Amino acid sequence: MVSEHAAQVLVASNRGPVSYALREDGTLDSKRGGGGLVSGLSAVEDKLWVCAALSDGDREAVRRGASEPGVRMLDVDADVHADAYNGIANSVLWFVHHMIYQTPLEPVFDAEFRRQWASYEAYNRAFAQALAEEAGEGAAVLVQDYHLSLVPGILRELRPDLRIGHFSHTPWAPVDYFRLLPDDIGEQLLKGILGADRAAFLTRRWADAFIACCTEILGGTGRTRIGVHGLGADADFLRRRSREADVDERMEILREQVGADRRTIVRVDRTELSKNIVRGLHSYRALLEEHPEWRERVVHIAFAYPSRQDLAVYRDYTAEVQRVADRINADFGTESWAPVLLQVDDDFARSLAAYRLADVALVNPIRDGMNLVAKEVPVVSDNGCALVLSREAGAYEELGEDAIVVNPYDVSATATALHEALTMDPDERGARSKRLAAAATALPPQRWFLDQLDALRG
Ligand code: F6P
């Protein structure tokens, strides 16, 4: 049944714009999230965001009817959600699209995988049913990411009148790698997304990889249109927010920690397997070995915030980041110099402070849908920064010309790139940084979202 207050624009994503935590006294604390989708959507009125309850706090909020207007949280059974999110989305689909399996031993598609896949189907069905209930006649529904690949196909069956878009925020795997998936699962995923009127990606490269998979496996993309929308940084927000008092305070603290007259190499990431933080640290170590003149004269500020800690492989990776950073500090540090400043507690104001201080930004992912840090640092940095950028980040498509580009697996070449970045002529660095900031902000989040809506309705 279509609800009475049917929405005309609906967005569906696993993680919603708000989350809840249960306080000791039994009341609920709500927290708003950030990111491209949140600011993109702020441009649209009369919208509904359908998302999953991710924690006990979220589930309690649903039970108490506490969730805010414009948001519908789905209380999918916690075990079903865990299998779909941790088991399939994060441990299979994320690994396929980022090509991060250690293939001699994994993946293994067995009975346990099939059990989790049934949960992924159930969770996608729950989203499709909620969207079918909430959408007004002919409404536009924008489905986000690899968590919800099957939603467009199921929703199309339930509501043929809707305009359905799907957007992938990740890379898309090349066909040979995509074919690691069992054949029927690969087909089901592609057909699920092709249930949309339009499937869109962050770069041409990911769109082409999707088309290649559809062509080889299904013989084509059918009636689905394919689009590219390269999400940019939100210049107005970043420039304003990065000049607020809490950021100034953190800059003072960071300056003290770095020490006078030292240069900074800055990275800010979720501690995510695909971000390549460990090789980044190895590269920094190689810089200190190959160019001893930098000892005492540079600090690597590495902010690595916790992510997906339910998965053992993420916990192990987090520990390895800490171990490698500690090793560098033990081997090279002196009484007055800690070569690496690794901080793992999430603090947005401190990230902005680091952006402002950055002489060099290090963005070296193995593979990344876009990578907004690469786009944000040049916009915020006080004196212009040099960007060392992986050619496997989506941002490379727009920023490659003015960045120092690296193969993310090549630690020696990345060390050389860091040296080049640190020694770049200041005028050259300033000019490049300006061009990087202009390219990075070409498509602000609100325009990015409205373009998709226009294209879907057009
Ligand atoms: O990179 C794709 C993406 O969906 C991002 O938008 C988001 O940061 C992440 O993956 C999902 O993270 P999480 O598992 O913490 O929701």
GROMACS .gro file of C-alpha atoms and ligand atoms in nm:
model
  474
    1MET     CA    1   0.000   0.000   0.000
    2VAL     CA    2   0.132   0.348  -0.089
    3SER     CA    3   0.150   0.570   0.220
    4GLU     CA    4  -0.068   0.879   0.258
    5HIS     CA    5   0.222   1.125   0.278
    6ALA     CA    6   0.396   0.983  -0.024
    7ALA     CA    7   0.737   1.136  -0.098
    8GLN     CA    8   0.850   1.255  -0.441
    9VAL     CA    9   1.225   1.213  -0.382
   10LEU     CA   10   1.355   0.914  -0.189
   11VAL     CA   11   1.707   0.815  -0.105
   12ALA     CA   12   1.806   0.473   0.023
   13SER     CA   13   2.136   0.391   0.188
   14ASN     CA   14   2.261   0.153   0.453
   15ARG     CA   15   2.399   0.431   0.676
   16GLY     CA   16   2.155   0.714   0.732
   17PRO     CA   17   2.204   1.082   0.820
   18VAL     CA   18   2.144   1.029   1.192
   19SER     CA   19   2.244   0.773   1.454
   20TYR     CA   20   2.133   0.709   1.811
   21ALA     CA   21   2.305   0.591   2.126
   22LEU     CA   22   2.139   0.483   2.448
   23ARG     CA   23   2.254   0.690   2.746
   24GLU     CA   24   2.299   0.531   3.092
   25ASP     CA   25   1.978   0.697   3.211
   26GLY     CA   26   1.784   0.529   2.929
   27THR     CA   27   1.738   0.839   2.714
   28LEU     CA   28   1.852   0.854   2.352
   29ASP     CA   29   2.133   1.069   2.221
   30SER     CA   30   2.110   1.153   1.850
   31LYS     CA   31   2.403   1.245   1.630
   32ARG     CA   32   2.397   1.380   1.275
   33GLY     CA   33   2.643   1.246   1.019
   34GLY     CA   34   2.826   1.432   0.744
   35GLY     CA   35   2.944   1.343   0.396
   36GLY     CA   36   2.856   1.418   0.036
   37LEU     CA   37   2.510   1.266   0.042
   38VAL     CA   38   2.400   1.460   0.351
   39SER     CA   39   2.504   1.796   0.206
   40GLY     CA   40   2.386   1.697  -0.143
   41LEU     CA   41   2.040   1.619  -0.017
   42SER     CA   42   2.008   1.939   0.181
   43ALA     CA   43   1.917   2.104  -0.151
   44VAL     CA   44   1.596   1.901  -0.181
   45GLU     CA   45   1.268   1.957   0.002
   46ASP     CA   46   0.996   1.696   0.051
   47LYS     CA   47   1.229   1.399   0.058
   48LEU     CA   48   1.250   1.077   0.249
   49TRP     CA   49   1.572   0.904   0.346
   50VAL     CA   50   1.534   0.530   0.404
   51CYS     CA   51   1.823   0.375   0.596
   52ALA     CA   52   1.901   0.080   0.822
   53ALA     CA   53   1.915   0.076   1.201
   54LEU     CA   54   2.283   0.000   1.262
   55SER     CA   55   2.312  -0.020   1.639
   56ASP     CA   56   2.111  -0.103   1.949
   57GLY     CA   57   2.057   0.271   1.994
   58ASP     CA   58   1.913   0.300   1.642
   59ARG     CA   59   1.686  -0.002   1.700
   60GLU     CA   60   1.560   0.146   2.024
   61ALA     CA   61   1.492   0.476   1.845
   62VAL     CA   62   1.281   0.291   1.587
   63ARG     CA   63   1.088   0.108   1.862
   64ARG     CA   64   1.020   0.436   2.044
   65GLY     CA   65   0.919   0.603   1.719
   66ALA     CA   66   1.191   0.860   1.787
   67SER     CA   67   1.339   0.897   1.440
   68GLU     CA   68   1.318   1.241   1.288
   69PRO     CA   69   1.089   1.362   1.007
   70GLY     CA   70   1.221   1.283   0.661
   71VAL     CA   71   1.406   0.973   0.782
   72ARG     CA   72   1.271   0.618   0.799
   73MET     CA   73   1.502   0.374   0.973
   74LEU     CA   74   1.442   0.010   0.901
   75ASP     CA   75   1.472  -0.221   1.197
   76VAL     CA   76   1.603  -0.518   1.000
   77ASP     CA   77   1.671  -0.816   1.230
   78ALA     CA   78   2.018  -0.761   1.380
   79ASP     CA   79   2.155  -1.099   1.264
   80VAL     CA   80   2.022  -1.054   0.912
   81HIS     CA   81   2.177  -0.707   0.899
   82ALA     CA   82   2.512  -0.833   1.031
   83ASP     CA   83   2.525  -1.106   0.765
   84ALA     CA   84   2.429  -0.864   0.488
   85TYR     CA   85   2.651  -0.573   0.598
   86ASN     CA   86   2.959  -0.739   0.752
   87GLY     CA   87   2.933  -1.074   0.573
   88ILE     CA   88   2.840  -0.979   0.216
   89ALA     CA   89   2.870  -0.602   0.162
   90ASN     CA   90   3.194  -0.541   0.354
   91SER     CA   91   3.364  -0.881   0.326
   92VAL     CA   92   3.271  -0.977  -0.031
   93LEU     CA   93   3.145  -0.690  -0.246
   94TRP     CA   94   3.388  -0.433  -0.100
   95PHE     CA   95   3.676  -0.678  -0.148
   96VAL     CA   96   3.576  -0.748  -0.509
   97HIS     CA   97   3.542  -0.383  -0.613
   98HIS     CA   98   3.862  -0.278  -0.433
   99MET     CA   99   4.047  -0.593  -0.545
  100ILE     CA  100   4.184  -0.662  -0.198
  101TYR     CA  101   4.155  -1.040  -0.164
  102GLN     CA  102   4.468  -1.240  -0.093
  103THR     CA  103   4.364  -1.480  -0.368
  104PRO     CA  104   4.568  -1.793  -0.285
  105LEU     CA  105   4.342  -1.842   0.017
  106GLU     CA  106   4.035  -1.630  -0.043
  107PRO     CA  107   3.755  -1.582  -0.135
  108VAL     CA  108   3.585  -1.913  -0.053
  109PHE     CA  109   3.224  -1.938  -0.163
  110ASP     CA  110   3.070  -2.217   0.044
  111ALA     CA  111   2.748  -2.298   0.229
  112GLU     CA  112   2.816  -2.022   0.483
  113PHE     CA  113   2.844  -1.770   0.200
  114ARG     CA  114   2.507  -1.888   0.060
  115ARG     CA  115   2.349  -1.848   0.404
  116GLN     CA  116   2.478  -1.491   0.427
  117TRP     CA  117   2.369  -1.421   0.072
  118ALA     CA  118   2.010  -1.513   0.168
  119SER     CA  119   2.036  -1.242   0.439
  120TYR     CA  120   2.167  -0.992   0.185
  121GLU     CA  121   1.862  -1.069  -0.031
  122ALA     CA  122   1.626  -1.030   0.266
  123TYR     CA  123   1.783  -0.698   0.365
  124ASN     CA  124   1.759  -0.566   0.008
  125ARG     CA  125   1.395  -0.684  -0.006
  126ALA     CA  126   1.318  -0.495   0.318
  127PHE     CA  127   1.451  -0.174   0.159
  128ALA     CA  128   1.260  -0.229  -0.164
  129GLN     CA  129   0.935  -0.291   0.026
  130ALA     CA  130   0.977   0.021   0.241
  131LEU     CA  131   1.052   0.233  -0.066
  132ALA     CA  132   0.752   0.087  -0.249
  133GLU     CA  133   0.530   0.186   0.047
  134GLU     CA  134   0.667   0.538   0.084
  135ALA     CA  135   0.710   0.655  -0.275
  136GLY     CA  136   0.449   0.874  -0.439
  137GLU     CA  137   0.325   0.802  -0.791
  138GLY     CA  138   0.614   0.843  -1.038
  139ALA     CA  139   0.858   0.946  -0.760
  140ALA     CA  140   1.235   0.946  -0.805
  141VAL     CA  141   1.421   0.691  -0.591
  142LEU     CA  142   1.798   0.713  -0.559
  143VAL     CA  143   1.951   0.392  -0.427
  144GLN     CA  144   2.305   0.411  -0.291
  145ASP     CA  145   2.593   0.172  -0.315
  146TYR     CA  146   2.694  -0.195  -0.303
  147HIS     CA  147   2.487  -0.265   0.007
  148LEU     CA  148   2.171  -0.224  -0.197
  149SER     CA  149   2.261  -0.365  -0.540
  150LEU     CA  150   1.947  -0.580  -0.558
  151VAL     CA  151   1.703  -0.304  -0.460
  152PRO     CA  152   1.646  -0.152  -0.807
  153GLY     CA  153   1.544  -0.488  -0.958
  154ILE     CA  154   1.308  -0.579  -0.672
  155LEU     CA  155   1.158  -0.229  -0.656
  156ARG     CA  156   1.099  -0.223  -1.032
  157GLU     CA  157   0.878  -0.533  -0.993
  158LEU     CA  158   0.686  -0.380  -0.703
  159ARG     CA  159   0.646  -0.031  -0.851
  160PRO     CA  160   0.693  -0.004  -1.228
  161ASP     CA  161   0.584   0.364  -1.216
  162LEU     CA  162   0.894   0.484  -1.027
  163ARG     CA  163   1.207   0.642  -1.166
  164ILE     CA  164   1.488   0.448  -1.011
  165GLY     CA  165   1.854   0.548  -0.998
  166HIS     CA  166   2.146   0.355  -0.851
  167PHE     CA  167   2.472   0.522  -0.751
  168SER     CA  168   2.799   0.338  -0.678
  169HIS     CA  169   3.032   0.521  -0.439
  170THR     CA  170   3.301   0.256  -0.481
  171PRO     CA  171   3.515   0.162  -0.779
  172TRP     CA  172   3.372  -0.112  -1.001
  173ALA     CA  173   3.580  -0.426  -1.051
  174PRO     CA  174   3.728  -0.516  -1.390
  175VAL     CA  175   3.543  -0.809  -1.545
  176ASP     CA  176   3.812  -1.073  -1.475
  177TYR     CA  177   3.812  -0.981  -1.107
  178PHE     CA  178   3.431  -0.951  -1.087
  179ARG     CA  179   3.421  -1.309  -1.215
  180LEU     CA  180   3.567  -1.432  -0.886
  181LEU     CA  181   3.204  -1.419  -0.769
  182PRO     CA  182   2.994  -1.731  -0.828
  183ASP     CA  183   2.836  -1.696  -1.174
  184ASP     CA  184   2.476  -1.679  -1.055
  185ILE     CA  185   2.564  -1.418  -0.789
  186GLY     CA  186   2.749  -1.199  -1.038
  187GLU     CA  187   2.449  -1.213  -1.272
  188GLN     CA  188   2.206  -1.137  -0.991
  189LEU     CA  189   2.408  -0.832  -0.885
  190LEU     CA  190   2.429  -0.689  -1.235
  191LYS     CA  191   2.062  -0.753  -1.306
  192GLY     CA  192   1.974  -0.596  -0.970
  193ILE     CA  193   2.144  -0.269  -1.062
  194LEU     CA  194   2.008  -0.286  -1.417
  195GLY     CA  195   1.660  -0.277  -1.263
  196ALA     CA  196   1.733   0.097  -1.238
  197ASP     CA  197   1.654   0.346  -1.515
  198ARG     CA  198   1.997   0.490  -1.461
  199ALA     CA  199   2.313   0.354  -1.298
  200ALA     CA  200   2.572   0.616  -1.209
  201PHE     CA  201   2.935   0.616  -1.096
  202LEU     CA  202   3.196   0.856  -0.964
  203THR     CA  203   3.429   0.829  -1.265
  204ARG     CA  204   3.427   0.721  -1.628
  205ARG     CA  205   3.664   0.438  -1.540
  206TRP     CA  206   3.421   0.273  -1.295
  207ALA     CA  207   3.129   0.324  -1.533
  208ASP     CA  208   3.323   0.157  -1.814
  209ALA     CA  209   3.414  -0.136  -1.589
  210PHE     CA  210   3.045  -0.185  -1.505
  211ILE     CA  211   2.949  -0.170  -1.873
  212ALA     CA  212   3.222  -0.426  -1.952
  213CYS     CA  213   3.086  -0.665  -1.685
  214CYS     CA  214   2.731  -0.628  -1.818
  215THR     CA  215   2.845  -0.677  -2.177
  216GLU     CA  216   3.057  -0.987  -2.109
  217ILE     CA  217   2.825  -1.153  -1.860
  218LEU     CA  218   2.477  -1.049  -1.972
  219GLY     CA  219   2.536  -0.936  -2.329
  220GLY     CA  220   2.464  -0.566  -2.258
  221THR     CA  221   2.318  -0.307  -2.022
  222GLY     CA  222   1.964  -0.329  -2.162
  223ARG     CA  223   1.756  -0.012  -2.119
  224THR     CA  224   1.952   0.121  -1.825
  225ARG     CA  225   2.131   0.450  -1.891
  226ILE     CA  226   2.479   0.490  -1.748
  227GLY     CA  227   2.599   0.819  -1.596
  228VAL     CA  228   2.907   0.972  -1.435
  229HIS     CA  229   2.892   1.231  -1.155
  230GLY     CA  230   3.227   1.315  -0.998
  231LEU     CA  231   3.140   1.434  -0.647
  232GLY     CA  232   3.346   1.741  -0.554
  233ALA     CA  233   3.440   1.903  -0.225
  234ASP     CA  234   3.203   2.150  -0.061
  235ALA     CA  235   3.419   2.466  -0.084
  236ASP     CA  236   3.184   2.704   0.102
  237PHE     CA  237   3.132   2.471   0.394
  238LEU     CA  238   3.501   2.375   0.420
  239ARG     CA  239   3.634   2.730   0.401
  240ARG     CA  240   3.392   2.849   0.667
  241ARG     CA  241   3.420   2.551   0.900
  242SER     CA  242   3.799   2.535   0.885
  243ARG     CA  243   3.823   2.895   1.017
  244GLU     CA  244   3.619   2.835   1.331
  245ALA     CA  245   3.769   2.869   1.677
  246ASP     CA  246   3.787   2.496   1.759
  247VAL     CA  247   4.001   2.442   1.448
  248ASP     CA  248   4.233   2.728   1.548
  249GLU     CA  249   4.271   2.571   1.891
  250ARG     CA  250   4.368   2.237   1.741
  251MET     CA  251   4.613   2.404   1.507
  252GLU     CA  252   4.796   2.547   1.805
  253ILE     CA  253   4.818   2.205   1.965
  254LEU     CA  254   4.934   2.043   1.641
  255ARG     CA  255   5.196   2.313   1.582
  256GLU     CA  256   5.338   2.242   1.923
  257GLN     CA  257   5.342   1.867   1.862
  258VAL     CA  258   5.510   1.909   1.523
  259GLY     CA  259   5.770   2.157   1.648
  260ALA     CA  260   5.891   2.484   1.500
  261ASP     CA  261   6.026   2.496   1.144
  262ARG     CA  262   5.928   2.143   1.056
  263ARG     CA  263   5.741   2.041   0.742
  264THR     CA  264   5.430   1.823   0.753
  265ILE     CA  265   5.309   1.528   0.546
  266VAL     CA  266   4.941   1.482   0.627
  267ARG     CA  267   4.704   1.193   0.572
  268VAL     CA  268   4.350   1.153   0.705
  269ASP     CA  269   4.159   0.828   0.649
  270ARG     CA  270   3.924   0.579   0.797
  271THR     CA  271   4.144   0.283   0.891
  272GLU     CA  272   4.032   0.102   0.581
  273LEU     CA  273   4.216  -0.184   0.408
  274SER     CA  274   4.196  -0.007   0.072
  275LYS     CA  275   4.349   0.319   0.202
  276ASN     CA  276   4.701   0.174   0.205
  277ILE     CA  277   4.807   0.338   0.530
  278VAL     CA  278   5.071   0.074   0.604
  279ARG     CA  279   5.251   0.120   0.270
  280GLY     CA  280   5.222   0.495   0.325
  281LEU     CA  281   5.417   0.454   0.652
  282HIS     CA  282   5.672   0.228   0.481
  283SER     CA  283   5.717   0.499   0.216
  284TYR     CA  284   5.774   0.761   0.485
  285ARG     CA  285   6.030   0.532   0.648
  286ALA     CA  286   6.203   0.490   0.311
  287LEU     CA  287   6.211   0.871   0.275
  288LEU     CA  288   6.391   0.902   0.610
  289GLU     CA  289   6.635   0.631   0.504
  290GLU     CA  290   6.701   0.758   0.151
  291HIS     CA  291   6.702   1.126   0.244
  292PRO     CA  292   6.845   1.155   0.595
  293GLU     CA  293   6.842   1.532   0.551
  294TRP     CA  294   6.469   1.517   0.637
  295ARG     CA  295   6.529   1.367   0.979
  296GLU     CA  296   6.421   1.613   1.249
  297ARG     CA  297   6.283   1.837   0.974
  298VAL     CA  298   5.953   1.668   0.888
  299VAL     CA  299   5.660   1.509   1.074
  300HIS     CA  300   5.412   1.264   0.924
  301ILE     CA  301   5.069   1.350   1.068
  302ALA     CA  302   4.857   1.038   1.019
  303PHE     CA  303   4.498   1.045   1.139
  304ALA     CA  304   4.352   0.697   1.102
  305TYR     CA  305   4.001   0.676   1.239
  306PRO     CA  306   3.842   0.344   1.341
  307SER     CA  307   3.627   0.165   1.085
  308ARG     CA  308   3.440  -0.168   1.064
  309GLN     CA  309   3.588  -0.299   1.386
  310ASP     CA  310   3.344  -0.593   1.384
  311LEU     CA  311   3.570  -0.753   1.123
  312ALA     CA  312   3.890  -0.924   1.245
  313VAL     CA  313   4.082  -0.827   0.932
  314TYR     CA  314   4.013  -0.458   1.004
  315ARG     CA  315   4.120  -0.497   1.368
  316ASP     CA  316   4.444  -0.665   1.255
  317TYR     CA  317   4.508  -0.392   1.001
  318THR     CA  318   4.449  -0.122   1.263
  319ALA     CA  319   4.704  -0.293   1.490
  320GLU     CA  320   4.955  -0.314   1.202
  321VAL     CA  321   4.922   0.061   1.136
  322GLN     CA  322   5.001   0.128   1.501
  323ARG     CA  323   5.291  -0.120   1.504
  324VAL     CA  324   5.459   0.024   1.193
  325ALA     CA  325   5.419   0.382   1.318
  326ASP     CA  326   5.563   0.289   1.660
  327ARG     CA  327   5.857   0.117   1.490
  328ILE     CA  328   5.942   0.430   1.290
  329ASN     CA  329   5.926   0.643   1.604
  330ALA     CA  330   6.143   0.393   1.794
  331ASP     CA  331   6.404   0.367   1.516
  332PHE     CA  332   6.431   0.732   1.411
  333GLY     CA  333   6.281   0.943   1.690
  334THR     CA  334   6.494   1.163   1.913
  335GLU     CA  335   6.425   1.343   2.237
  336SER     CA  336   6.283   1.641   2.054
  337TRP     CA  337   6.132   1.474   1.744
  338ALA     CA  338   5.860   1.212   1.696
  339PRO     CA  339   5.867   1.137   1.321
  340VAL     CA  340   5.508   1.006   1.309
  341LEU     CA  341   5.211   1.162   1.484
  342LEU     CA  342   4.948   0.888   1.461
  343GLN     CA  343   4.608   0.965   1.612
  344VAL     CA  344   4.313   0.731   1.598
  345ASP     CA  345   4.031   0.913   1.776
  346ASP     CA  346   3.795   1.072   1.525
  347ASP     CA  347   3.802   1.453   1.547
  348PHE     CA  348   3.677   1.649   1.246
  349ALA     CA  349   3.804   1.987   1.371
  350ARG     CA  350   4.151   1.839   1.419
  351SER     CA  351   4.142   1.692   1.066
  352LEU     CA  352   4.068   2.039   0.930
  353ALA     CA  353   4.353   2.181   1.138
  354ALA     CA  354   4.588   1.925   0.983
  355TYR     CA  355   4.459   2.014   0.634
  356ARG     CA  356   4.543   2.379   0.702
  357LEU     CA  357   4.894   2.296   0.817
  358ALA     CA  358   4.971   2.045   0.541
  359ASP     CA  359   5.281   2.102   0.327
  360VAL     CA  360   5.219   1.767   0.161
  361ALA     CA  361   4.900   1.558   0.148
  362LEU     CA  362   4.951   1.184   0.106
  363VAL     CA  363   4.657   1.003  -0.057
  364ASN     CA  364   4.779   0.663  -0.175
  365PRO     CA  365   4.485   0.419  -0.178
  366ILE     CA  366   4.509   0.078  -0.344
  367ARG     CA  367   4.176   0.167  -0.505
  368ASP     CA  368   3.917   0.425  -0.410
  369GLY     CA  369   3.584   0.533  -0.559
  370MET     CA  370   3.681   0.902  -0.538
  371ASN     CA  371   3.867   1.003  -0.218
  372LEU     CA  372   3.743   1.335  -0.093
  373VAL     CA  373   4.046   1.400   0.128
  374ALA     CA  374   4.249   1.455  -0.192
  375LYS     CA  375   3.993   1.718  -0.289
  376GLU     CA  376   3.953   1.880   0.052
  377VAL     CA  377   4.316   1.946   0.152
  378PRO     CA  378   4.400   2.183  -0.137
  379VAL     CA  379   4.081   2.381  -0.065
  380VAL     CA  380   4.160   2.426   0.305
  381SER     CA  381   4.541   2.442   0.325
  382ASP     CA  382   4.676   2.779   0.443
  383ASN     CA  383   4.987   2.795   0.226
  384GLY     CA  384   4.902   2.562  -0.059
  385CYS     CA  385   5.000   2.196  -0.043
  386ALA     CA  386   5.162   1.946  -0.275
  387LEU     CA  387   4.943   1.639  -0.335
  388VAL     CA  388   5.093   1.291  -0.365
  389LEU     CA  389   4.809   1.095  -0.521
  390SER     CA  390   4.752   0.731  -0.616
  391ARG     CA  391   4.657   0.677  -0.977
  392GLU     CA  392   4.401   0.424  -0.848
  393ALA     CA  393   4.190   0.686  -0.668
  394GLY     CA  394   3.887   0.815  -0.856
  395ALA     CA  395   4.010   1.169  -0.779
  396TYR     CA  396   4.306   1.103  -1.009
  397GLU     CA  397   4.074   1.153  -1.309
  398GLU     CA  398   4.029   1.522  -1.216
  399LEU     CA  399   4.341   1.599  -1.011
  400GLY     CA  400   4.608   1.388  -1.183
  401GLU     CA  401   4.761   1.673  -1.379
  402ASP     CA  402   4.858   1.886  -1.081
  403ALA     CA  403   4.933   1.604  -0.835
  404ILE     CA  404   5.249   1.397  -0.801
  405VAL     CA  405   5.108   1.064  -0.912
  406VAL     CA  406   5.212   0.729  -0.764
  407ASN     CA  407   5.156   0.358  -0.811
  408PRO     CA  408   5.023   0.273  -0.462
  409TYR     CA  409   5.218  -0.055  -0.440
  410ASP     CA  410   5.552   0.111  -0.517
  411VAL     CA  411   5.687   0.215  -0.180
  412SER     CA  412   6.022   0.337  -0.319
  413ALA     CA  413   5.855   0.552  -0.584
  414THR     CA  414   5.616   0.691  -0.322
  415ALA     CA  415   5.917   0.786  -0.103
  416THR     CA  416   6.067   0.966  -0.402
  417ALA     CA  417   5.734   1.140  -0.464
  418LEU     CA  418   5.726   1.256  -0.101
  419HIS     CA  419   6.074   1.402  -0.141
  420GLU     CA  420   5.971   1.575  -0.462
  421ALA     CA  421   5.662   1.715  -0.288
  422LEU     CA  422   5.864   1.843   0.009
  423THR     CA  423   6.116   2.016  -0.217
  424MET     CA  424   5.866   2.163  -0.465
  425ASP     CA  425   5.931   2.528  -0.542
  426PRO     CA  426   5.686   2.738  -0.332
  427ASP     CA  427   5.545   2.929  -0.631
  428GLU     CA  428   5.492   2.607  -0.823
  429ARG     CA  429   5.331   2.451  -0.519
  430GLY     CA  430   5.098   2.750  -0.472
  431ALA     CA  431   4.996   2.751  -0.839
  432ARG     CA  432   4.931   2.377  -0.845
  433SER     CA  433   4.738   2.391  -0.520
  434LYS     CA  434   4.509   2.662  -0.663
  435ARG     CA  435   4.439   2.454  -0.973
  436LEU     CA  436   4.379   2.146  -0.757
  437ALA     CA  437   4.130   2.339  -0.542
  438ALA     CA  438   3.946   2.463  -0.852
  439ALA     CA  439   3.922   2.113  -1.003
  440ALA     CA  440   3.826   1.967  -0.664
  441THR     CA  441   3.528   2.198  -0.620
  442ALA     CA  442   3.394   2.187  -0.977
  443LEU     CA  443   3.091   1.980  -0.876
  444PRO     CA  444   2.978   2.066  -0.520
  445PRO     CA  445   2.759   1.809  -0.339
  446GLN     CA  446   2.426   1.989  -0.393
  447ARG     CA  447   2.485   2.026  -0.769
  448TRP     CA  448   2.611   1.665  -0.779
  449PHE     CA  449   2.283   1.543  -0.632
  450LEU     CA  450   2.053   1.773  -0.834
  451ASP     CA  451   2.226   1.670  -1.157
  452GLN     CA  452   2.145   1.308  -1.081
  453LEU     CA  453   1.785   1.394  -1.006
  454ASP     CA  454   1.752   1.595  -1.330
  455ALA     CA  455   1.912   1.319  -1.534
  456LEU     CA  456   1.680   1.059  -1.381
  457ARG     CA  457   1.371   1.267  -1.453
  458GLY     CA  458   1.491   1.378  -1.797
  459F6P     O1  459   3.327   0.453  -0.028
  459F6P     C1  460   3.197   0.412  -0.037
  459F6P     C2  461   3.126   0.426   0.094
  459F6P     O2  462   2.989   0.396   0.086
  459F6P     C3  463   3.142   0.562   0.155
  459F6P     O3  464   3.045   0.649   0.110
  459F6P     C4  465   3.143   0.534   0.302
  459F6P     O4  466   3.239   0.614   0.362
  459F6P     C5  467   3.179   0.390   0.313
  459F6P     O5  468   3.180   0.335   0.187
  459F6P     C6  469   3.085   0.311   0.399
  459F6P     O6  470   3.135   0.305   0.525
  459F6P     P1  471   3.061   0.232   0.643
  459F6P     O7  472   3.080   0.084   0.623
  459F6P     O8  473   3.131   0.280   0.763
  459F6P     O9  474   2.919   0.274   0.638
   0.00000   0.00000   0.00000
